[in-house]
């Protein structure tokens, strides 16, 4: 069963067509890595799935339920605000920047949404937050404020915060690209663990090692379109799309 399915989605800004006819489904338990040059529409694609952008054409299904539909020139087909919010809980998102609340501890940051949105009891939310912090390797940082955590530690709190909402899919947008190189590994380890635990994941990344090790499929985007999709071993050894070949060369020569 697909957790996310997009059908020919497009997103135009005034002068730019950022996403053009992208059709992709991510099945339950699948890990899909999205790679591609800067400006190719990767973030916009994720933002459409997470409701942060409204599509200009196409359909998005979450858990096989129509989430958004647009036919150019016609009004948007959308569900009620309440249903939309309920569906969006199914998608957890981790951004390049962690955006933790600075005046709340690691644990409090994680407890916030489960208490406010899921109406969890404080004690239950606290126990869950502690469990998640242990899982992301921060057993000794429950009561630390973000400013006293490294970038990698903050990003792991952000991952735990997204997991606390018990999403069906985790969306990551270059979660390690703002980190100092020595901190990247700890975050990737948590993501690989998550992938191995069966979490469904759609990950925009430039960490080719992660894509090779953890992804079931690699999606290559260029100019707002999907240029190639395939299993990592195939894609990395023998990319067929000329833009993908060029992209891989440019990475190797960095
Ligand atoms: N809010 C916006 N308004 C206008 N144009 C935008 C907006 N957001 C993105 N774009 C444009 O859409 C295109 C795709 O941008 P997007 O951020 O999705 O690319 P990306 O693949 O994530 O790039 P990067 O690897 O640099 O993060 C770019 O040309 C960008 O300038
Ligand atoms: Mg981006």
XYZ file of N, CA and C and ligand atoms in Angstrom:
794
model
N 0.836 -1.202 0.000
C 0.000 0.000 0.000
C 0.871 1.253 0.000
N 0.482 2.239 -0.778
C 1.306 3.442 -0.802
C 0.897 4.371 0.340
N 1.900 4.975 0.937
C 1.637 5.964 1.988
C 1.496 7.332 1.330
N 2.353 7.570 0.349
C 2.274 8.811 -0.430
C 2.146 8.439 -1.893
N 1.258 9.113 -2.585
C 1.200 8.914 -4.034
C 0.897 10.258 -4.677
N 1.796 10.693 -5.539
C 1.515 11.925 -6.267
C 1.246 11.548 -7.719
N 0.304 12.235 -8.312
C -0.052 11.963 -9.704
C 0.117 13.262 -10.490
N 1.158 13.278 -11.325
C 1.394 14.422 -12.221
C 1.311 15.764 -11.514
N 1.946 15.874 -10.363
C 1.801 17.168 -9.672
C 2.733 18.227 -10.241
N 2.230 19.454 -10.248
C 2.988 20.608 -10.709
C 2.891 21.689 -9.639
N 3.965 22.435 -9.513
C 3.932 23.621 -8.661
C 4.664 24.743 -9.379
N 3.897 25.774 -9.729
C 4.528 26.937 -10.360
C 4.519 28.098 -9.387
N 5.619 28.814 -9.365
C 5.626 30.122 -8.730
C 5.477 31.116 -9.878
N 5.386 32.405 -9.593
C 5.067 33.347 -10.667
C 5.864 33.118 -11.943
N 7.178 32.993 -11.790
C 7.973 32.883 -13.013
C 8.621 31.514 -13.192
N 8.528 30.669 -12.174
C 9.259 29.397 -12.227
C 8.305 28.215 -12.117
N 8.521 27.215 -12.947
C 7.824 25.944 -12.757
C 8.757 25.058 -11.936
N 8.539 25.032 -10.633
C 9.488 24.346 -9.746
C 9.324 22.838 -9.803
N 8.088 22.365 -9.943
C 7.799 20.926 -10.006
C 6.902 20.691 -11.211
N 7.312 19.748 -12.063
C 6.560 19.526 -13.310
C 6.154 18.067 -13.445
N 4.880 17.812 -13.363
C 4.344 16.461 -13.622
C 5.082 15.351 -12.890
N 5.220 15.528 -11.598
C 5.924 14.500 -10.830
C 4.927 13.464 -10.305
N 5.132 12.222 -10.709
C 4.330 11.104 -10.220
C 5.252 10.157 -9.483
N 4.948 9.957 -8.216
C 5.805 9.070 -7.417
C 4.961 8.467 -6.321
N 5.131 7.168 -6.084
C 4.492 6.635 -4.892
C 5.538 6.012 -4.001
N 5.294 6.163 -2.711
C 6.190 5.596 -1.705
C 5.373 4.595 -0.916
N 5.797 3.343 -0.975
C 5.041 2.298 -0.303
C 5.408 2.208 1.166
N 4.524 1.565 1.908
C 4.767 1.387 3.341
C 6.097 0.655 3.554
N 6.934 1.203 4.420
C 8.211 0.576 4.748
C 9.324 0.887 3.761
N 8.988 1.622 2.723
C 9.992 1.918 1.702
C 10.802 3.165 2.074
N 12.078 3.160 1.681
C 12.918 4.337 1.874
C 13.322 4.847 0.491
N 12.916 6.069 0.195
C 13.204 6.644 -1.119
C 14.088 7.873 -0.935
N 15.219 7.883 -1.611
C 16.126 9.037 -1.555
C 15.916 9.881 -2.794
N 15.802 11.194 -2.596
C 15.649 12.115 -3.725
C 16.934 12.926 -3.848
N 17.558 12.846 -5.007
C 18.780 13.606 -5.219
C 18.635 14.451 -6.480
N 19.557 15.385 -6.648
C 19.494 16.227 -7.843
C 20.129 17.571 -7.578
N 20.443 18.298 -8.661
C 21.127 19.576 -8.507
C 20.285 20.609 -7.769
N 20.957 21.654 -7.310
C 20.298 22.757 -6.629
C 19.256 23.396 -7.557
N 18.089 23.677 -6.999
C 17.043 24.322 -7.793
C 16.224 23.361 -8.629
N 16.412 22.055 -8.422
C 15.697 21.079 -9.266
C 14.288 20.768 -8.751
N 13.895 21.370 -7.628
C 12.521 21.221 -7.163
C 12.338 20.200 -6.044
N 13.418 19.727 -5.469
C 13.337 18.687 -4.431
C 12.581 19.176 -3.196
N 12.981 20.344 -2.701
C 12.312 20.868 -1.493
C 10.857 21.205 -1.786
N 10.622 21.795 -2.941
C 9.250 22.171 -3.286
C 8.364 20.928 -3.345
N 8.898 19.855 -3.910
C 8.146 18.599 -3.984
C 7.765 18.118 -2.577
N 8.728 18.099 -1.668
C 8.432 17.674 -0.282
C 7.427 18.609 0.373
N 7.609 19.915 0.135
C 6.720 20.895 0.755
C 5.280 20.754 0.259
N 5.123 20.328 -0.985
C 3.765 20.080 -1.509
C 3.131 18.901 -0.756
N 3.928 17.851 -0.558
C 3.408 16.659 0.117
C 3.013 16.983 1.554
N 3.777 17.884 2.161
C 3.522 18.213 3.555
C 2.572 19.403 3.718
N 1.963 19.819 2.625
C 0.962 20.875 2.703
C 1.509 22.272 2.918
N 2.831 22.434 2.781
C 3.420 23.764 2.973
C 3.332 24.600 1.704
N 3.140 23.918 0.577
C 2.872 24.609 -0.692
C 1.595 23.991 -1.256
N 0.839 24.790 -1.990
C -0.333 24.214 -2.652
C 0.026 23.961 -4.108
N -0.308 22.778 -4.585
C 0.046 22.411 -5.950
C -0.765 23.240 -6.950
N -0.246 23.355 -8.159
C -0.991 24.083 -9.192
C -1.667 23.121 -10.168
N -1.286 21.847 -10.104
C -1.932 20.838 -10.945
C -1.611 19.456 -10.362
N -2.520 18.506 -10.558
C -2.239 17.128 -10.157
C -2.982 16.698 -8.904
N -2.607 15.536 -8.401
C -3.273 14.962 -7.237
C -2.250 14.419 -6.244
N -2.575 14.557 -4.974
C -1.735 13.964 -3.926
C -2.625 13.089 -3.049
N -2.221 11.847 -2.865
C -2.926 10.932 -1.966
C -2.023 10.618 -0.793
N -2.574 10.652 0.397
C -1.833 10.228 1.585
C -2.611 9.074 2.178
N -1.957 7.915 2.320
C -2.661 6.717 2.771
C -3.831 6.391 1.838
N -3.648 6.657 0.571
C -4.669 6.407 -0.465
C -5.931 7.254 -0.289
N -5.830 8.278 0.548
C -6.948 9.216 0.655
C -6.569 10.485 -0.100
N -7.482 10.995 -0.922
C -7.172 12.208 -1.685
C -6.921 13.358 -0.718
N -5.728 13.929 -0.812
C -5.344 15.014 0.089
C -5.513 16.359 -0.608
N -5.144 16.378 -1.881
C -5.254 17.623 -2.620
C -5.354 17.322 -4.107
N -6.196 18.051 -4.795
C -6.330 17.852 -6.229
C -6.516 19.201 -6.889
N -5.830 19.368 -8.005
C -5.953 20.639 -8.706
C -5.970 20.382 -10.203
N -6.937 20.938 -10.838
C -6.943 20.913 -12.291
C -6.782 22.360 -12.706
N -5.756 22.630 -13.522
C -5.451 24.028 -13.890
C -6.712 24.766 -14.320
N -6.902 25.943 -13.756
C -8.047 26.749 -14.141
C -9.309 26.442 -13.343
N -9.267 25.393 -12.524
C -10.419 25.050 -11.692
C -10.082 25.263 -10.221
N -11.122 25.397 -9.399
C -10.830 25.581 -7.972
C -10.177 24.329 -7.376
N -9.452 24.541 -6.307
C -8.817 23.451 -5.584
C -9.845 22.467 -5.025
N -9.533 21.177 -5.105
C -10.354 20.195 -4.393
C -9.573 19.841 -3.130
N -10.106 20.228 -2.029
C -9.422 19.950 -0.769
C -10.437 19.510 0.267
N -9.959 18.819 1.277
C -10.889 18.424 2.332
C -11.040 19.583 3.332
N -11.847 19.357 4.335
C -12.036 20.397 5.344
C -10.706 20.651 6.056
N -10.629 21.810 6.673
C -9.409 22.198 7.387
C -9.060 21.150 8.448
N -10.105 20.648 9.119
C -9.884 19.683 10.209
C -9.310 18.377 9.668
N -9.920 17.883 8.573
C -9.461 16.613 7.992
C -8.037 16.764 7.456
N -7.807 17.928 6.867
C -6.476 18.222 6.331
C -5.422 18.148 7.453
N -5.751 18.742 8.589
C -4.815 18.716 9.720
C -4.599 17.285 10.198
N -5.676 16.507 10.220
C -5.555 15.099 10.653
C -4.643 14.313 9.716
N -4.827 14.541 8.410
C -4.009 13.803 7.444
C -2.543 14.221 7.551
N -2.344 15.519 7.775
C -0.965 16.014 7.828
C -0.175 15.454 9.012
N -0.884 15.032 10.054
C -0.197 14.418 11.197
C 0.534 13.148 10.759
N 0.041 12.548 9.682
C 0.663 11.300 9.199
C 2.043 11.522 8.591
N 2.350 12.783 8.268
C 3.657 13.059 7.681
C 4.500 13.886 8.645
N 5.624 13.329 9.059
C 6.540 14.076 9.928
C 7.619 14.677 9.047
N 8.035 15.892 9.352
C 9.058 16.486 8.486
C 10.236 17.013 9.288
N 11.425 16.764 8.760
C 12.648 17.270 9.365
C 13.340 18.147 8.317
N 13.642 19.373 8.711
C 14.208 20.346 7.774
C 15.724 20.440 7.947
N 16.308 21.203 7.039
C 17.746 21.449 7.124
C 18.092 22.156 8.441
N 17.267 23.136 8.775
C 17.441 23.851 10.054
C 16.462 23.262 11.058
N 16.913 23.144 12.276
C 16.158 22.323 13.238
C 14.955 23.032 13.831
N 15.023 24.393 13.942
C 13.879 25.158 14.444
C 13.294 24.651 15.761
N 14.153 24.364 16.700
C 13.636 23.975 18.020
C 13.255 25.253 18.774
N 12.330 25.117 19.719
C 11.996 26.281 20.538
C 13.144 26.510 21.517
N 13.746 27.709 21.462
C 14.966 27.931 22.253
C 14.722 27.952 23.758
N 13.504 28.327 24.165
C 13.239 28.456 25.596
C 12.660 27.174 26.185
N 12.713 26.089 25.415
C 12.244 24.810 25.936
C 13.367 23.787 25.869
N 13.376 22.871 26.820
C 14.419 21.834 26.839
C 14.147 20.831 25.714
N 15.132 19.955 25.506
C 14.990 18.925 24.473
C 13.689 18.154 24.694
N 13.499 17.732 25.930
C 12.309 16.934 26.255
C 11.018 17.727 26.031
N 11.024 18.978 26.475
C 9.814 19.809 26.313
C 9.493 20.068 24.839
N 10.539 20.244 24.031
C 10.322 20.434 22.596
C 9.577 19.244 22.003
N 9.951 18.058 22.458
C 9.345 16.832 21.908
C 7.922 16.635 22.434
N 7.677 17.075 23.670
C 6.362 16.844 24.304
C 5.258 17.766 23.779
N 5.684 18.898 23.223
C 4.730 19.960 22.881
C 3.577 19.513 21.980
N 3.920 18.977 20.810
C 2.848 18.620 19.854
C 1.999 17.438 20.345
N 2.603 16.393 20.902
C 1.744 15.310 21.416
C 0.726 15.804 22.447
N 1.125 16.762 23.283
C 0.196 17.288 24.294
C -0.856 18.193 23.636
N -0.379 19.118 22.802
C -1.311 20.106 22.223
C -2.179 19.540 21.113
N -1.605 18.709 20.282
C -2.349 18.231 19.113
C -2.995 16.874 19.373
N -2.209 15.962 19.961
C -2.750 14.615 20.194
C -3.432 14.475 21.551
N -3.387 15.545 22.329
C -4.017 15.579 23.650
C -3.503 14.477 24.579
N -2.215 14.208 24.464
C -1.600 13.213 25.350
C -1.462 13.796 26.750
N -1.519 12.918 27.751
C -1.295 13.373 29.126
C 0.189 13.693 29.286
N 0.463 14.695 30.126
C 1.833 15.167 30.269
C 2.807 14.035 30.621
N 2.382 13.182 31.552
C 3.250 12.105 32.013
C 3.590 11.129 30.866
N 2.573 10.848 30.088
C 2.739 9.923 28.966
C 3.661 10.547 27.908
N 3.440 11.833 27.642
C 4.264 12.542 26.653
C 5.717 12.609 27.118
N 5.905 12.801 28.429
C 7.265 12.879 28.971
C 7.976 11.538 28.830
N 7.265 10.459 29.135
C 7.863 9.118 29.033
C 8.234 8.825 27.580
N 7.342 9.216 26.675
C 7.603 8.986 25.254
C 8.814 9.814 24.790
N 8.880 11.064 25.237
C 9.994 11.934 24.841
C 11.322 11.352 25.309
N 11.334 10.835 26.529
C 12.572 10.255 27.064
C 12.988 9.035 26.256
N 12.005 8.223 25.934
C 12.261 7.014 25.146
C 12.863 7.389 23.775
N 12.281 8.430 23.173
C 12.766 8.866 21.855
C 14.162 9.471 21.941
N 14.409 10.218 23.012
C 15.744 10.813 23.160
C 16.794 9.724 23.345
N 16.425 8.664 24.038
C 17.349 7.525 24.175
C 17.597 6.916 22.800
N 16.521 6.788 22.044
C 16.617 6.169 20.724
C 17.536 6.945 19.778
N 17.541 8.277 19.889
C 18.407 9.074 19.008
C 19.770 9.372 19.662
N 20.063 8.652 20.732
C 21.383 8.750 21.346
C 21.589 9.958 22.236
N 20.510 10.472 22.819
C 20.635 11.657 23.669
C 20.091 11.401 25.081
N 20.421 10.230 25.606
C 19.910 9.833 26.923
C 20.338 10.806 28.018
N 21.450 11.501 27.791
C 21.955 12.398 28.840
C 21.569 13.863 28.596
N 20.646 14.112 27.654
C 20.341 15.511 27.301
C 18.864 15.880 27.480
N 18.140 15.101 28.256
C 16.698 15.349 28.424
C 16.396 16.819 28.731
N 17.140 17.395 29.672
C 16.779 18.716 30.203
C 17.668 19.834 29.677
N 18.361 19.556 28.586
C 19.257 20.562 28.008
C 18.478 21.503 27.076
N 18.866 22.772 27.069
C 18.265 23.726 26.129
C 19.008 23.663 24.793
N 18.310 23.941 23.680
C 18.923 23.836 22.352
C 20.272 24.546 22.220
N 20.383 25.729 22.814
C 21.628 26.501 22.667
C 22.840 25.741 23.216
N 22.577 24.806 24.115
C 23.687 24.043 24.703
C 23.894 22.695 24.018
N 23.241 22.522 22.885
C 23.409 21.272 22.121
C 24.134 21.581 20.812
N 24.893 20.623 20.316
C 25.539 20.814 19.011
C 24.480 20.749 17.919
N 24.848 21.170 16.721
C 23.908 21.113 15.604
C 23.387 19.699 15.369
N 24.282 18.734 15.461
C 23.886 17.338 15.240
C 22.926 16.856 16.322
N 23.200 17.303 17.551
C 22.299 16.918 18.656
C 20.937 17.583 18.485
N 20.952 18.854 18.074
C 19.671 19.552 17.849
C 18.874 18.862 16.739
N 19.581 18.434 15.697
C 18.872 17.780 14.604
C 18.283 16.444 15.080
N 18.982 15.762 15.967
C 18.430 14.501 16.483
C 17.220 14.760 17.380
N 17.224 15.889 18.101
C 16.023 16.258 18.866
C 14.871 16.524 17.887
N 15.199 17.194 16.779
C 14.154 17.495 15.778
C 13.582 16.202 15.193
N 14.430 15.212 14.994
C 13.943 13.914 14.484
C 13.027 13.268 15.530
N 13.470 13.302 16.778
C 12.657 12.726 17.863
C 11.319 13.458 17.971
N 11.365 14.769 17.771
C 10.134 15.578 17.856
C 9.139 15.165 16.758
N 9.669 14.923 15.565
C 8.777 14.483 14.481
C 8.235 13.080 14.774
N 9.091 12.216 15.304
C 8.667 10.836 15.593
C 7.603 10.776 16.688
N 7.627 11.772 17.579
C 6.694 11.774 18.711
C 5.239 11.849 18.246
N 5.033 12.330 17.031
C 3.662 12.411 16.510
C 3.251 11.106 15.840
N 4.131 10.122 15.922
C 3.870 8.790 15.365
C 3.400 8.859 13.904
N 4.231 9.491 13.059
C 3.836 9.647 11.652
C 3.936 8.324 10.903
N 3.247 8.267 9.783
C 3.346 7.070 8.942
C 4.493 7.188 7.968
N 4.903 8.413 7.713
C 6.069 8.620 6.841
C 6.875 9.790 7.376
N 8.186 9.662 7.268
C 9.058 10.766 7.664
C 9.646 11.380 6.402
N 9.481 12.698 6.276
C 10.054 13.433 5.155
C 11.274 14.194 5.676
N 12.372 14.057 4.993
C 13.591 14.763 5.411
C 14.051 15.657 4.260
N 14.340 16.921 4.559
C 14.889 17.797 3.525
C 16.321 18.183 3.890
N 17.256 17.487 3.295
C 18.690 17.716 3.530
C 18.997 17.927 5.009
N 18.680 16.933 5.821
C 18.806 17.110 7.275
C 20.239 17.270 7.773
N 21.228 16.937 6.935
C 22.603 17.031 7.431
C 23.393 18.138 6.750
N 22.761 18.872 5.825
C 23.587 19.785 5.032
C 23.966 21.064 5.776
N 23.315 21.350 6.899
C 23.713 22.544 7.652
C 24.707 22.192 8.767
N 25.106 20.926 8.823
C 25.932 20.483 9.950
C 27.422 20.482 9.615
N 28.229 20.703 10.649
C 29.671 20.523 10.478
C 29.913 19.064 10.123
N 30.897 18.810 9.246
C 31.112 17.447 8.749
C 31.218 16.384 9.848
N 31.830 16.738 10.972
C 32.027 15.712 12.007
C 30.730 15.350 12.736
N 29.679 16.137 12.518
C 28.414 15.863 13.208
C 27.417 15.107 12.331
N 27.766 14.995 11.052
C 26.847 14.396 10.083
C 26.595 12.921 10.395
N 27.667 12.240 10.745
C 27.603 10.784 10.937
C 26.556 10.360 11.987
N 26.527 11.089 13.119
C 25.591 10.735 14.198
C 24.139 10.825 13.729
N 23.864 11.853 12.924
C 22.495 12.039 12.428
C 22.161 10.945 11.411
N 23.126 10.661 10.530
C 22.888 9.610 9.520
C 22.665 8.256 10.190
N 23.408 8.015 11.261
C 23.251 6.736 11.969
C 21.822 6.583 12.489
N 21.288 7.669 13.040
C 19.902 7.637 13.530
C 18.932 7.381 12.372
N 19.198 8.025 11.239
C 18.300 7.853 10.075
C 18.374 6.437 9.508
N 19.584 5.880 9.502
C 19.741 4.513 8.999
C 19.022 3.536 9.946
N 19.137 3.802 11.260
C 18.430 2.976 12.242
C 16.926 3.020 12.022
N 16.456 4.215 11.733
C 15.023 4.423 11.499
C 14.579 3.650 10.258
N 15.393 3.739 9.224
C 15.091 3.021 7.975
C 15.040 1.520 8.235
N 16.008 1.037 9.002
C 16.067 -0.404 9.277
C 14.921 -0.866 10.156
N 14.369 0.069 10.940
C 13.253 -0.313 11.823
C 11.938 -0.407 11.043
N 11.989 -0.080 9.752
C 10.776 -0.232 8.932
C 10.015 1.051 8.683
N 10.568 2.183 9.138
C 9.887 3.462 8.907
C 9.862 3.789 7.412
N 8.740 4.298 6.948
C 8.633 4.761 5.571
C 9.289 6.136 5.501
N 10.184 6.326 4.558
C 10.939 7.584 4.527
C 11.113 8.117 3.102
N 10.982 9.425 2.980
C 11.270 10.109 1.715
C 12.312 11.167 2.064
N 13.519 10.979 1.560
C 14.661 11.740 2.054
C 15.366 12.491 0.930
N 15.295 13.810 0.964
C 16.104 14.612 0.045
C 17.486 14.715 0.670
N 18.484 14.289 -0.050
C 19.817 14.252 0.549
C 20.896 14.396 -0.495
N 22.058 14.884 -0.062
C 23.206 14.790 -0.958
C 24.234 13.825 -0.377
N 23.803 13.070 0.633
C 24.667 12.041 1.209
C 24.494 10.755 0.400
N 25.369 10.574 -0.559
C 25.219 9.415 -1.447
C 25.431 8.094 -0.689
N 26.265 8.162 0.355
C 26.498 6.967 1.181
C 25.198 6.505 1.823
N 24.440 7.471 2.331
C 23.152 7.142 2.940
C 22.214 6.541 1.891
N 22.150 7.185 0.729
C 21.249 6.704 -0.327
C 21.604 5.269 -0.722
N 22.894 5.005 -0.856
C 23.350 3.670 -1.225
C 22.998 2.627 -0.160
N 23.230 3.031 1.109
C 23.065 2.053 2.185
C 21.608 1.849 2.586
N 20.846 2.945 2.623
C 19.526 2.837 3.250
C 18.351 2.886 2.284
N 18.577 3.405 1.075
C 17.414 3.608 0.200
C 17.052 2.354 -0.590
N 15.765 2.151 -0.760
C 15.285 1.089 -1.651
C 15.286 1.593 -3.085
N 14.990 2.900 -3.227
C 14.984 3.507 -4.561
C 15.603 4.883 -4.499
N 16.234 5.265 -5.587
C 16.761 6.616 -5.712
C 15.968 7.320 -6.803
N 15.535 8.546 -6.485
C 14.832 9.367 -7.476
C 15.755 10.524 -7.820
N 16.053 10.674 -9.094
C 16.888 11.791 -9.521
C 15.998 12.864 -10.132
N 16.065 14.085 -9.573
C 15.270 15.197 -10.113
C 16.166 16.192 -10.817
N 15.672 16.722 -11.930
C 16.368 17.795 -12.644
C 15.312 18.679 -13.285
N 15.496 19.986 -13.156
C 14.542 20.939 -13.756
C 13.093 20.659 -13.383
N 12.851 20.279 -12.150
C 11.489 20.071 -11.679
C 10.865 18.744 -12.057
N 11.620 17.932 -12.806
C 11.060 16.651 -13.255
C 11.856 15.477 -12.682
N 11.199 14.328 -12.667
C 11.942 13.117 -12.309
C 12.681 12.656 -13.555
N 14.007 12.606 -13.447
C 14.809 12.203 -14.600
C 15.029 10.703 -14.637
N 15.102 10.111 -13.457
C 15.379 8.672 -13.386
C 14.994 8.152 -12.004
N 14.495 6.938 -11.968
C 14.183 6.270 -10.702
C 14.752 4.867 -10.780
N 15.405 4.425 -9.723
C 15.904 3.059 -9.765
C 16.506 2.630 -8.450
N 16.809 1.353 -8.324
C 17.488 0.880 -7.115
C 18.883 1.503 -7.044
N 19.368 1.814 -5.823
C 20.635 2.533 -5.705
C 21.803 1.853 -6.428
N 21.899 0.536 -6.294
C 23.085 -0.113 -6.900
C 23.099 0.108 -8.415
N 21.903 0.091 -8.996
C 21.800 0.310 -10.435
C 22.080 1.775 -10.783
N 21.416 2.662 -10.011
C 21.558 4.090 -10.309
C 23.007 4.548 -10.164
N 23.650 4.134 -9.077
C 24.998 4.659 -8.832
C 26.057 4.033 -9.744
N 25.840 2.802 -10.165
C 26.859 2.210 -11.036
C 26.622 2.567 -12.500
N 25.341 2.776 -12.845
C 25.065 2.984 -14.255
C 23.871 3.914 -14.487
N 24.037 5.210 -14.109
C 22.913 6.122 -14.352
C 22.681 6.260 -15.858
N 21.435 6.222 -16.254
C 21.143 6.252 -17.698
C 20.825 7.652 -18.208
N 20.146 8.434 -17.336
C 19.763 9.780 -17.742
C 21.025 10.657 -17.881
N 21.191 11.362 -18.992
C 22.390 12.177 -19.187
C 22.604 13.214 -18.083
N 21.491 13.817 -17.588
C 21.634 14.795 -16.500
C 22.126 14.122 -15.224
N 21.671 12.891 -15.020
C 22.105 12.140 -13.838
C 23.589 11.788 -13.955
N 24.002 11.418 -15.143
C 25.419 11.091 -15.370
C 26.284 12.311 -15.069
N 25.816 13.454 -15.576
C 26.537 14.713 -15.377
C 26.591 15.072 -13.884
N 25.442 14.897 -13.217
C 25.341 15.205 -11.786
C 26.299 14.321 -10.974
N 26.316 13.049 -11.278
C 27.191 12.127 -10.551
C 28.652 12.505 -10.758
N 28.990 12.899 -11.976
C 30.368 13.325 -12.269
C 30.730 14.549 -11.437
N 29.791 15.519 -11.370
C 30.086 16.748 -10.647
C 30.278 16.465 -9.153
N 29.578 15.486 -8.642
C 29.739 15.140 -7.228
C 31.089 14.491 -6.987
N 31.474 13.591 -7.875
C 32.740 12.882 -7.709
C 33.921 13.832 -7.785
N 33.735 14.946 -8.514
C 34.858 15.871 -8.677
C 34.876 16.987 -7.642
N 33.959 16.911 -6.662
C 33.910 17.964 -5.646
C 35.100 17.882 -4.719
N 8.650 30.523 -2.638
C 9.201 30.530 -3.859
N 8.947 31.537 -4.710
C 9.468 31.572 -5.952
N 10.283 30.613 -6.431
C 10.583 29.580 -5.627
C 10.068 29.484 -4.303
N 10.534 28.341 -3.747
C 11.307 27.756 -4.674
N 11.344 28.492 -5.813
C 12.073 28.152 -7.046
O 11.715 26.859 -7.441
C 12.824 26.152 -7.941
C 13.028 24.871 -7.137
O 13.473 25.213 -5.831
P 13.697 24.136 -4.701
O 14.036 24.873 -3.459
O 12.546 23.222 -4.657
O 14.978 23.350 -5.245
P 15.898 22.277 -4.522
O 16.055 21.161 -5.467
O 15.370 21.977 -3.172
O 17.299 23.057 -4.406
P 18.446 22.941 -3.281
O 19.204 21.674 -3.574
O 19.294 24.159 -3.507
O 17.795 22.941 -1.928
C 13.994 27.111 -7.888
O 14.135 27.704 -9.137
C 13.562 28.116 -6.839
O 14.169 29.340 -7.077
Mg 16.127 22.228 -1.243
